[in-house]
Short mmCIF file of N, CA and C in Angstrom, two decimals:
data_model
loop_
_atom_site.label_atom_id
_atom_site.label_comp_id
_atom_site.label_asym_id
_atom_site.label_seq_id
_atom_site.Cartn_x
_atom_site.Cartn_y
_atom_site.Cartn_z
N UNK F 1 0.56 -0.97 -0.09
CA UNK F 1 0.00 -0.23 0.07
C UNK F 1 1.05 1.32 0.10
N UNK F 2 1.53 1.58 0.43
CA UNK F 2 2.47 2.82 0.89
C UNK F 2 3.18 2.60 0.18
N UNK F 3 4.00 1.93 -0.55
CA UNK F 3 5.15 1.45 -1.50
C UNK F 3 4.48 2.00 -3.18
N UNK F 4 3.00 1.25 -3.33
CA UNK F 4 2.34 1.36 -4.24
C UNK F 4 1.96 2.38 -4.21
N UNK F 5 1.12 3.61 -3.36
CA UNK F 5 1.00 4.83 -2.76
C UNK F 5 2.21 5.88 -4.04
N UNK F 6 3.29 5.24 -3.39
CA UNK F 6 4.52 6.41 -3.30
C UNK F 6 5.07 6.02 -4.87
N UNK F 7 5.12 5.28 -5.85
CA UNK F 7 4.96 4.38 -7.14
C UNK F 7 4.18 5.10 -8.14
N UNK F 8 3.07 5.44 -7.33
CA UNK F 8 2.08 5.54 -8.26
C UNK F 8 2.18 7.14 -8.17
N UNK F 9 2.12 7.68 -7.67
CA UNK F 9 2.42 9.31 -7.32
C UNK F 9 3.43 9.40 -8.11
N UNK F 10 4.96 8.93 -7.91
CA UNK F 10 5.89 9.22 -9.06
C UNK F 10 5.77 8.82 -10.08
N UNK F 11 5.24 7.81 -10.54
CA UNK F 11 4.91 7.38 -12.23
C UNK F 11 4.53 8.72 -12.77
N UNK F 12 3.60 9.86 -12.42
CA UNK F 12 3.56 10.46 -12.79
C UNK F 12 4.56 11.91 -13.75
N UNK F 13 5.49 11.87 -12.68
CA UNK F 13 6.68 12.82 -13.06
C UNK F 13 8.43 12.05 -13.63
N UNK F 14 7.73 10.81 -14.27
CA UNK F 14 8.58 9.61 -13.97
C UNK F 14 9.38 10.85 -16.12
N UNK F 15 8.93 10.69 -16.48
CA UNK F 15 9.67 11.31 -17.75
C UNK F 15 10.42 12.73 -17.62
N UNK F 16 9.71 12.87 -17.03
CA UNK F 16 10.29 14.82 -16.06
C UNK F 16 11.40 14.30 -15.24
N UNK F 17 11.89 13.48 -14.28
CA UNK F 17 13.00 12.67 -13.65
C UNK F 17 13.84 11.95 -14.67
N UNK F 18 13.61 11.41 -15.83
CA UNK F 18 14.45 11.03 -16.53
C UNK F 18 14.89 12.15 -17.21
N UNK F 19 14.33 13.49 -18.07
CA UNK F 19 14.72 14.27 -18.38
C UNK F 19 15.67 15.29 -17.19
N UNK F 20 15.48 15.42 -16.60
CA UNK F 20 16.33 16.06 -15.23
C UNK F 20 17.51 15.05 -15.07
N UNK F 21 17.35 13.72 -15.09
CA UNK F 21 18.79 13.31 -14.68
C UNK F 21 19.56 13.39 -16.35
N UNK F 22 19.10 13.42 -16.82
CA UNK F 22 20.10 13.32 -18.36
C UNK F 22 20.57 15.34 -18.45
N UNK F 23 20.10 15.83 -17.78
CA UNK F 23 20.33 17.57 -17.54
C UNK F 23 20.99 17.44 -16.90
N UNK F 24 21.15 16.52 -15.83
CA UNK F 24 22.34 17.14 -14.74
C UNK F 24 23.42 16.21 -15.21
N UNK F 25 23.33 15.17 -16.16
CA UNK F 25 24.62 14.68 -16.48
C UNK F 25 25.31 15.12 -17.90
N UNK F 26 24.23 15.79 -18.02
CA UNK F 26 25.05 17.35 -19.30
C UNK F 26 24.64 16.55 -20.58
N UNK F 27 23.19 16.06 -20.72
CA UNK F 27 22.84 14.69 -21.58
C UNK F 27 21.78 15.43 -22.48
N UNK F 28 21.35 16.16 -21.99
CA UNK F 28 19.76 17.02 -22.34
C UNK F 28 19.96 17.27 -23.42
N UNK F 29 21.08 17.46 -24.25
CA UNK F 29 20.78 17.95 -25.35
C UNK F 29 20.86 16.69 -26.97
N UNK F 30 21.16 15.70 -25.96
CA UNK F 30 21.45 14.28 -27.30
C UNK F 30 19.85 13.59 -27.37
N UNK F 31 19.96 13.24 -28.66
CA UNK F 31 18.28 11.76 -28.93
C UNK F 31 19.01 10.85 -28.25
N UNK F 32 17.74 10.24 -27.39
CA UNK F 32 17.72 9.24 -26.90
C UNK F 32 18.30 8.01 -27.68
N UNK F 33 18.67 6.79 -27.56
CA UNK F 33 19.01 5.80 -29.04
C UNK F 33 19.95 6.27 -29.54
N UNK F 34 21.02 7.51 -29.16
CA UNK F 34 22.57 7.06 -29.62
C UNK F 34 23.57 7.30 -29.07
N UNK F 35 24.43 6.97 -29.51
CA UNK F 35 25.41 5.66 -28.28
C UNK F 35 25.79 7.58 -27.71
N UNK F 36 25.83 6.63 -26.28
CA UNK F 36 26.22 8.30 -25.33
C UNK F 36 27.16 7.73 -24.40
N UNK F 37 28.36 8.35 -24.43
CA UNK F 37 29.46 7.05 -23.75
C UNK F 37 30.67 8.55 -23.09
N UNK F 38 30.97 8.31 -22.18
CA UNK F 38 32.21 9.62 -21.56
C UNK F 38 33.04 8.47 -20.30
N UNK F 39 34.08 8.80 -20.05
CA UNK F 39 35.34 8.13 -19.42
C UNK F 39 35.35 9.48 -18.12
N UNK F 40 35.08 8.73 -17.60
CA UNK F 40 35.49 9.39 -15.96
C UNK F 40 36.50 8.54 -15.45
N UNK F 41 37.89 8.79 -14.34
CA UNK F 41 39.00 8.64 -13.89
C UNK F 41 38.88 9.38 -12.64
N UNK F 42 39.20 8.34 -11.45
CA UNK F 42 39.74 8.17 -10.47
C UNK F 42 37.91 8.28 -9.22
N UNK F 43 36.73 7.88 -9.91
CA UNK F 43 35.59 7.51 -9.26
C UNK F 43 35.58 6.39 -8.28
N UNK F 44 34.84 6.40 -7.04
CA UNK F 44 34.63 5.72 -5.88
C UNK F 44 33.39 5.75 -6.69
N UNK F 45 33.07 4.17 -6.44
CA UNK F 45 32.22 2.71 -6.25
C UNK F 45 31.40 2.71 -5.12
N UNK F 46 30.36 2.65 -4.67
CA UNK F 46 29.84 1.94 -2.94
C UNK F 46 28.73 1.03 -3.65
N UNK F 47 29.03 -0.37 -3.21
CA UNK F 47 27.67 -1.19 -3.39
C UNK F 47 27.28 -1.26 -1.88
N UNK F 48 26.30 -1.36 -1.14
CA UNK F 48 25.73 -2.19 -0.37
C UNK F 48 24.72 -3.63 -0.49
N UNK F 49 24.79 -4.54 0.40
CA UNK F 49 24.12 -5.40 0.16
C UNK F 49 23.45 -6.07 1.74
N UNK F 50 22.84 -6.66 1.52
CA UNK F 50 22.14 -7.17 3.05
C UNK F 50 21.88 -7.96 3.58
N UNK F 51 22.50 -8.51 4.29
CA UNK F 51 23.10 -9.60 5.41
C UNK F 51 21.72 -10.25 5.64
N UNK F 52 21.80 -11.45 4.99
CA UNK F 52 20.78 -12.61 5.25
C UNK F 52 19.48 -12.49 4.42
N UNK F 53 19.63 -11.35 3.46
CA UNK F 53 18.68 -10.85 2.39
C UNK F 53 17.76 -11.90 1.65
N UNK F 54 18.77 -13.18 1.24
CA UNK F 54 17.57 -14.55 0.46
C UNK F 54 17.20 -14.65 1.08
N UNK F 55 17.29 -15.60 2.19
CA UNK F 55 16.68 -16.24 3.23
C UNK F 55 15.69 -15.59 4.00
N UNK F 56 15.72 -14.38 4.46
CA UNK F 56 14.60 -13.47 4.73
C UNK F 56 13.48 -13.37 3.65
N UNK F 57 13.67 -13.33 2.82
CA UNK F 57 12.77 -12.60 1.70
C UNK F 57 12.24 -14.05 0.97
N UNK F 58 13.00 -15.41 1.27
CA UNK F 58 12.19 -16.94 1.44
C UNK F 58 11.20 -17.23 2.09
N UNK F 59 10.81 -16.31 3.43
CA UNK F 59 9.94 -17.03 4.74
C UNK F 59 8.74 -15.80 4.84
N UNK F 60 8.87 -14.89 3.73
CA UNK F 60 8.05 -13.53 4.41
C UNK F 60 7.47 -13.72 2.88
N UNK F 61 6.35 -12.64 3.33
CA UNK F 61 5.36 -12.26 1.80
C UNK F 61 6.33 -11.39 1.51
N UNK F 62 6.32 -11.55 -0.14
CA UNK F 62 6.84 -10.75 -1.09
C UNK F 62 6.43 -8.79 -0.99
N UNK F 63 5.02 -8.82 -0.20
CA UNK F 63 4.98 -7.74 -0.24
C UNK F 63 5.76 -6.98 1.21
N UNK F 64 6.02 -8.09 2.13
CA UNK F 64 6.84 -7.41 2.80
C UNK F 64 8.17 -6.99 2.48
N UNK F 65 8.97 -7.70 1.91
CA UNK F 65 10.01 -7.93 1.21
C UNK F 65 9.80 -6.10 0.58
N UNK F 66 8.78 -5.91 -0.12
CA UNK F 66 9.26 -4.56 -0.96
C UNK F 66 9.18 -3.51 0.09
N UNK F 67 8.35 -3.41 1.51
CA UNK F 67 8.24 -2.66 1.77
C UNK F 67 9.09 -2.45 2.52
N UNK F 68 9.90 -3.15 3.00
CA UNK F 68 11.75 -3.18 3.63
C UNK F 68 12.56 -2.44 2.83
N UNK F 69 12.14 -2.97 1.73
CA UNK F 69 13.34 -2.31 0.72
C UNK F 69 13.23 -1.04 0.37
N UNK F 70 11.82 -0.44 0.62
CA UNK F 70 11.89 0.75 -0.10
C UNK F 70 11.84 1.36 0.95
N UNK F 71 11.95 1.19 2.61
CA UNK F 71 11.85 1.93 3.51
C UNK F 71 13.31 2.10 3.51
N UNK F 72 14.45 1.22 3.64
CA UNK F 72 15.34 1.22 3.39
C UNK F 72 16.22 2.47 2.68
N UNK F 73 15.77 1.73 1.53
CA UNK F 73 16.34 2.32 0.09
C UNK F 73 15.96 4.23 -0.02
N UNK F 74 14.77 4.16 0.66
CA UNK F 74 14.06 6.26 1.05
C UNK F 74 15.37 6.33 2.08
N UNK F 75 15.90 5.08 3.01
CA UNK F 75 16.91 6.32 3.97
C UNK F 75 18.06 6.49 3.14
N UNK F 76 18.53 5.57 2.55
CA UNK F 76 19.56 5.49 1.91
C UNK F 76 19.32 6.81 0.59
N UNK F 77 18.75 7.05 -0.18
CA UNK F 77 18.53 8.06 -0.95
C UNK F 77 18.71 9.54 -0.26
N UNK F 78 17.68 9.36 0.86
CA UNK F 78 17.78 10.92 1.78
C UNK F 78 19.50 11.22 2.22
N UNK F 79 20.11 9.96 2.41
CA UNK F 79 21.67 10.08 2.82
C UNK F 79 22.57 10.89 1.58
N UNK F 80 22.21 10.00 0.33
CA UNK F 80 22.86 10.57 -1.28
C UNK F 80 22.44 11.69 -1.01
N UNK F 81 21.21 12.18 -0.61
CA UNK F 81 20.48 13.67 -1.09
C UNK F 81 21.70 14.95 -0.64
N UNK F 82 21.63 13.90 0.42
CA UNK F 82 22.61 16.10 1.53
C UNK F 82 23.77 15.33 1.08
N UNK F 83 24.66 14.75 0.10
CA UNK F 83 26.53 14.97 -0.55
C UNK F 83 26.28 15.25 -1.94
N UNK F 84 26.82 16.35 -2.33
CA UNK F 84 26.34 16.84 -3.89
C UNK F 84 27.30 16.09 -4.43
N UNK F 85 28.28 14.78 -3.92
CA UNK F 85 29.19 14.80 -4.65
C UNK F 85 28.82 12.94 -4.93
N UNK F 86 27.77 12.81 -4.24
CA UNK F 86 27.48 11.63 -4.47
C UNK F 86 26.01 11.24 -5.57
N UNK F 87 25.77 10.48 -6.14
CA UNK F 87 25.08 9.76 -7.53
C UNK F 87 24.51 8.37 -7.17
N UNK F 88 23.30 8.03 -7.00
CA UNK F 88 22.49 6.86 -6.82
C UNK F 88 22.35 6.53 -8.11
N UNK F 89 23.74 5.54 -8.25
CA UNK F 89 23.20 5.07 -10.13
C UNK F 89 22.14 3.78 -10.23
N UNK F 90 21.51 3.35 -9.17
CA UNK F 90 21.23 2.54 -9.29
C UNK F 90 20.38 1.41 -7.91
N UNK F 91 19.50 0.68 -7.61
CA UNK F 91 19.22 -0.88 -6.51
C UNK F 91 18.80 -1.54 -7.64
N UNK F 92 19.55 -3.35 -7.67
CA UNK F 92 19.00 -4.30 -7.94
C UNK F 92 19.15 -5.46 -6.87
N UNK F 93 17.30 -5.59 -6.79
CA UNK F 93 17.49 -6.54 -5.32
C UNK F 93 17.78 -5.70 -4.44
N UNK F 94 18.40 -6.19 -3.63
CA UNK F 94 18.92 -5.65 -2.39
C UNK F 94 20.46 -5.00 -1.87
N UNK F 95 20.84 -4.96 -3.35
CA UNK F 95 21.81 -4.23 -3.50
C UNK F 95 21.60 -2.54 -3.97
N UNK F 96 22.67 -1.78 -3.39
CA UNK F 96 22.28 -0.16 -3.42
C UNK F 96 23.46 -0.17 -3.64
N UNK F 97 24.47 0.68 -4.82
CA UNK F 97 25.11 1.73 -5.71
C UNK F 97 24.86 3.02 -6.07
N UNK F 98 25.88 3.01 -5.56
CA UNK F 98 25.81 5.57 -5.40
C UNK F 98 27.31 5.32 -5.96
N UNK F 99 27.72 6.31 -6.49
CA UNK F 99 29.17 6.76 -7.67
C UNK F 99 29.68 8.03 -6.48
N UNK F 100 30.16 8.01 -6.61
CA UNK F 100 31.28 9.88 -6.14
C UNK F 100 31.85 10.07 -6.82
N UNK F 101 32.33 11.27 -7.79
CA UNK F 101 33.33 11.69 -8.24
C UNK F 101 33.42 11.43 -9.78
N UNK F 102 31.86 11.51 -10.63
CA UNK F 102 31.71 11.34 -11.54
C UNK F 102 31.55 13.17 -11.90
N UNK F 103 32.26 13.02 -13.15
CA UNK F 103 32.49 14.71 -13.21
C UNK F 103 31.47 15.00 -14.39
N UNK F 104 30.20 16.36 -14.00
CA UNK F 104 29.35 16.75 -14.43
C UNK F 104 28.32 16.58 -13.63
N UNK F 105 28.45 15.77 -12.82
CA UNK F 105 26.98 15.10 -11.95
C UNK F 105 26.88 15.91 -11.06
N UNK F 106 25.62 16.58 -10.81
CA UNK F 106 24.87 17.65 -9.87
C UNK F 106 25.55 19.03 -10.22
N UNK F 107 25.91 19.02 -11.26
CA UNK F 107 26.78 20.32 -10.72
C UNK F 107 26.14 21.37 -10.17
N UNK F 108 24.42 21.61 -10.30
CA UNK F 108 23.75 23.15 -9.64
C UNK F 108 23.66 22.60 -8.45
N UNK F 109 23.50 21.66 -7.77
CA UNK F 109 23.04 21.48 -6.46
C UNK F 109 24.33 21.02 -6.10
N UNK F 110 26.28 20.82 -6.29
CA UNK F 110 26.90 21.44 -5.85
C UNK F 110 27.22 22.37 -5.75
N UNK F 111 26.80 23.45 -6.85
CA UNK F 111 26.82 24.91 -6.50
C UNK F 111 26.18 25.19 -4.86
N UNK F 112 24.70 25.18 -5.21
CA UNK F 112 23.87 25.40 -3.77
C UNK F 112 24.76 24.57 -2.64
N UNK F 113 25.30 23.45 -2.62
CA UNK F 113 25.82 22.33 -1.44
C UNK F 113 27.24 23.11 -0.64
N UNK F 114 28.05 24.24 -1.71
CA UNK F 114 28.61 24.96 -1.29
C UNK F 114 28.70 25.83 -0.80
N UNK F 115 27.38 26.29 -0.46
CA UNK F 115 27.16 27.72 0.03
C UNK F 115 25.75 27.13 1.89
N UNK F 116 25.71 25.92 1.60
CA UNK F 116 25.72 25.51 2.39
C UNK F 116 26.06 24.82 3.71
N UNK F 117 26.56 25.29 4.46
CA UNK F 117 27.10 24.16 5.62
C UNK F 117 26.60 23.11 6.15
N UNK F 118 25.25 22.93 5.86
CA UNK F 118 25.27 21.25 6.29
C UNK F 118 25.33 20.44 5.41
N UNK F 119 25.69 20.49 3.94
CA UNK F 119 26.01 19.85 2.91
C UNK F 119 27.14 19.51 3.66
N UNK F 120 27.02 17.61 3.34
CA UNK F 120 28.25 16.97 3.79
C UNK F 120 29.89 16.58 2.81
N UNK F 121 29.02 16.95 1.50
CA UNK F 121 29.77 16.70 0.72
C UNK F 121 30.57 17.89 0.33
N UNK F 122 30.28 19.12 0.12
CA UNK F 122 30.54 20.25 -0.38
C UNK F 122 32.18 20.86 -0.18
N UNK F 123 32.81 19.90 0.34
CA UNK F 123 34.84 20.40 0.34
C UNK F 123 35.66 18.86 0.73
N UNK F 124 34.74 17.92 0.28
CA UNK F 124 35.19 16.36 0.40
C UNK F 124 36.06 15.93 -1.01
N UNK F 125 36.76 14.95 -0.95
CA UNK F 125 36.97 14.34 -2.24
C UNK F 125 36.04 13.42 -2.63
N UNK F 126 35.85 12.73 -3.38
CA UNK F 126 34.92 12.34 -3.78
C UNK F 126 34.94 10.74 -3.07
N UNK F 127 36.60 10.41 -3.09
CA UNK F 127 36.45 8.50 -2.01
C UNK F 127 35.26 9.03 -0.58
N UNK F 128 36.25 10.05 -0.19
CA UNK F 128 35.89 10.72 1.48
C UNK F 128 34.47 10.15 1.62
N UNK F 129 34.31 11.00 0.31
CA UNK F 129 32.41 11.27 0.79
C UNK F 129 31.30 9.66 -0.11
N UNK F 130 32.30 9.13 -0.35
CA UNK F 130 31.44 7.60 -0.43
C UNK F 130 31.67 6.97 0.75
N UNK F 131 33.01 7.04 1.14
CA UNK F 131 33.37 6.60 2.74
C UNK F 131 32.29 6.86 3.62
N UNK F 132 31.96 8.36 3.84
CA UNK F 132 31.25 8.33 4.86
C UNK F 132 29.40 8.13 4.76
N UNK F 133 29.33 7.90 3.24
CA UNK F 133 28.13 7.88 3.18
C UNK F 133 28.31 5.61 3.66
N UNK F 134 28.72 5.51 3.09
CA UNK F 134 28.71 3.65 3.51
C UNK F 134 28.67 3.90 5.05
N UNK F 135 29.49 4.36 5.65
CA UNK F 135 29.28 4.82 7.70
C UNK F 135 28.04 4.49 8.15
N UNK F 136 27.30 5.58 7.47
CA UNK F 136 25.85 6.12 7.70
C UNK F 136 25.04 5.03 7.04
N UNK F 137 25.36 4.99 5.81
CA UNK F 137 24.48 3.43 5.52
C UNK F 137 24.81 1.77 6.73
N UNK F 138 25.78 2.15 7.03
CA UNK F 138 25.65 1.01 7.83
C UNK F 138 24.84 1.46 8.95
N UNK F 139 25.15 2.40 9.67
CA UNK F 139 24.66 2.64 10.70
C UNK F 139 23.27 3.18 10.68
N UNK F 140 22.53 3.39 9.39
CA UNK F 140 21.20 3.44 9.22
C UNK F 140 20.45 1.90 9.18
N UNK F 141 21.26 1.39 8.85
CA UNK F 141 20.34 0.30 8.32
C UNK F 141 20.09 -0.79 9.52
N UNK F 142 20.91 -0.62 10.52
CA UNK F 142 21.04 -1.15 12.10
C UNK F 142 20.07 -0.40 12.93
N UNK F 143 19.32 0.06 12.63
CA UNK F 143 18.46 1.05 13.09
C UNK F 143 16.55 0.27 12.47
N UNK F 144 17.06 -0.68 11.82
CA UNK F 144 15.45 -0.98 11.33
C UNK F 144 15.71 -2.68 11.63
N UNK F 145 14.34 -3.33 11.26
CA UNK F 145 14.48 -4.99 11.15
C UNK F 145 13.72 -5.27 10.20
N UNK F 146 14.48 -6.10 10.16
CA UNK F 146 13.56 -6.93 8.95
C UNK F 146 12.19 -7.17 9.12
N UNK F 147 11.78 -7.68 8.21
CA UNK F 147 10.15 -8.46 8.18
C UNK F 147 10.09 -10.11 8.79
N UNK F 148 11.69 -10.34 9.37
CA UNK F 148 12.09 -12.20 9.92
C UNK F 148 12.07 -11.85 10.92
N UNK F 149 12.27 -10.49 11.52
CA UNK F 149 12.09 -9.26 13.29
C UNK F 149 13.78 -9.54 12.97
N UNK F 150 14.39 -9.68 12.43
CA UNK F 150 15.94 -10.03 12.29
C UNK F 150 16.22 -8.49 12.18
N UNK F 151 17.56 -7.63 13.13
CA UNK F 151 17.86 -6.77 12.64
C UNK F 151 18.85 -6.67 11.43
N UNK F 152 17.93 -5.13 10.90
CA UNK F 152 18.98 -4.87 9.06
C UNK F 152 20.42 -5.15 9.93
N UNK F 153 21.40 -5.84 9.11
CA UNK F 153 23.08 -5.20 8.77
C UNK F 153 23.06 -5.18 7.62
N UNK F 154 24.24 -4.80 7.23
CA UNK F 154 24.63 -4.35 5.28
C UNK F 154 25.72 -4.15 5.44
N UNK F 155 26.64 -5.11 4.25
CA UNK F 155 28.12 -4.98 3.78
C UNK F 155 27.48 -3.28 2.96
N UNK F 156 29.07 -3.39 2.91
CA UNK F 156 29.27 -2.21 2.09
C UNK F 156 30.92 -2.64 1.47
N UNK F 157 31.36 -2.40 0.47
CA UNK F 157 31.95 -2.41 -0.67
C UNK F 157 32.29 -1.56 -1.06
N UNK F 158 33.75 -0.95 -1.16
CA UNK F 158 33.97 0.22 -2.19
C UNK F 158 35.69 0.49 -3.35
N UNK F 159 35.52 0.66 -4.45
CA UNK F 159 36.14 0.65 -5.28
C UNK F 159 36.56 2.02 -6.37
N UNK F 160 37.70 2.42 -6.61
CA UNK F 160 38.28 3.25 -7.00
C UNK F 160 38.54 3.42 -8.36
N UNK F 161 38.51 4.01 -9.11
CA UNK F 161 39.01 3.53 -10.16
C UNK F 161 37.98 4.32 -11.82
N UNK F 162 38.47 4.04 -13.05
CA UNK F 162 38.23 4.63 -13.96
C UNK F 162 36.60 4.13 -14.75
N UNK F 163 35.95 4.25 -14.79
CA UNK F 163 34.03 4.08 -15.23
C UNK F 163 33.94 4.59 -16.79
N UNK F 164 33.58 4.00 -17.01
CA UNK F 164 32.87 4.49 -18.77
C UNK F 164 31.00 4.84 -18.23
N UNK F 165 30.72 5.99 -18.47
CA UNK F 165 29.25 6.13 -18.32
C UNK F 165 28.19 6.31 -19.57
N UNK F 166 27.34 6.19 -19.46
CA UNK F 166 26.36 6.71 -20.93
C UNK F 166 25.36 6.29 -20.56
N UNK F 167 23.81 6.60 -22.05
CA UNK F 167 22.33 6.37 -21.45
C UNK F 167 22.68 5.23 -22.15
N UNK F 168 22.20 4.20 -21.92
CA UNK F 168 21.46 2.47 -22.22
C UNK F 168 20.11 2.38 -22.30
N UNK F 169 19.59 1.89 -24.01
CA UNK F 169 18.21 1.71 -24.50
C UNK F 169 17.43 3.22 -24.45
N UNK F 170 16.37 2.82 -25.01
CA UNK F 170 15.32 3.76 -25.73
C UNK F 170 13.76 3.68 -24.53
N UNK F 171 13.77 2.50 -24.29
CA UNK F 171 12.14 2.31 -24.00
C UNK F 171 13.09 2.53 -22.25
N UNK F 172 12.78 3.37 -21.49
CA UNK F 172 12.95 3.12 -20.14
C UNK F 172 14.72 3.00 -20.53
N UNK F 173 15.43 4.20 -20.92
CA UNK F 173 16.77 4.70 -20.73
C UNK F 173 17.07 4.68 -19.33
N UNK F 174 18.08 3.90 -19.21
CA UNK F 174 19.30 4.14 -17.67
C UNK F 174 20.81 4.47 -18.01
N UNK F 175 21.03 4.97 -16.77
CA UNK F 175 22.08 6.33 -17.16
C UNK F 175 22.70 5.15 -16.00
N UNK F 176 23.71 4.19 -17.27
CA UNK F 176 24.62 2.96 -16.19
C UNK F 176 26.04 3.57 -16.64
N UNK F 177 26.32 2.64 -15.08
CA UNK F 177 28.44 2.57 -15.44
C UNK F 177 28.98 1.46 -15.76
N UNK F 178 30.07 1.45 -16.35
CA UNK F 178 30.93 0.28 -16.57
C UNK F 178 32.26 0.42 -16.55
N UNK F 179 32.51 -0.98 -16.75
CA UNK F 179 33.72 -0.83 -16.30
C UNK F 179 34.67 -1.38 -15.08
N UNK F 180 35.80 -2.01 -15.16
CA UNK F 180 36.18 -3.01 -14.18
C UNK F 180 35.80 -2.34 -12.52
N UNK F 181 36.00 -1.16 -12.30
CA UNK F 181 36.04 -0.40 -11.52
C UNK F 181 33.92 -1.05 -10.61
N UNK F 182 33.54 -0.95 -11.91
CA UNK F 182 31.62 -1.21 -11.10
C UNK F 182 31.56 -2.68 -11.09
N UNK F 183 32.30 -3.21 -11.67
CA UNK F 183 32.40 -5.04 -11.40
C UNK F 183 33.44 -5.89 -10.31
#
């Protein structure tokens, strides 16, 4: 119910969100379907996953799993929003992927963050921003209880290196990152 209502509410603005994302990456002038690729150097990628997620998801109703993931990932989204150096790349199942140090990403929000002392990422290097996000995500996860009554615990992994970014596909296009740093 709450998850579905949020999805329905956001669905009406989905096209706007995609175009805003494209503008944030400097891709607003490109036609979807054309090859768009850009190399980025020294990008820090942080992945999280939930300890015991597979066994938990096999013992509770799918709706409970979705509601739990929604609650956790909304909290992670809020952490990302507090730091102008971070960009949420995607979620896949119980995995949450964040990039820090992508050139040209969120430049407008970064300019605003520099003038906002509450922004934690305005003066940090990308690797530090990602590490602080990971530390905050670990703490945030511990405040939740999974649907199987176990305390939520996550793992976080970080890697820094070169990545290639681009928009992939024309139907529900996605901004994706590729390269050894991501794998």
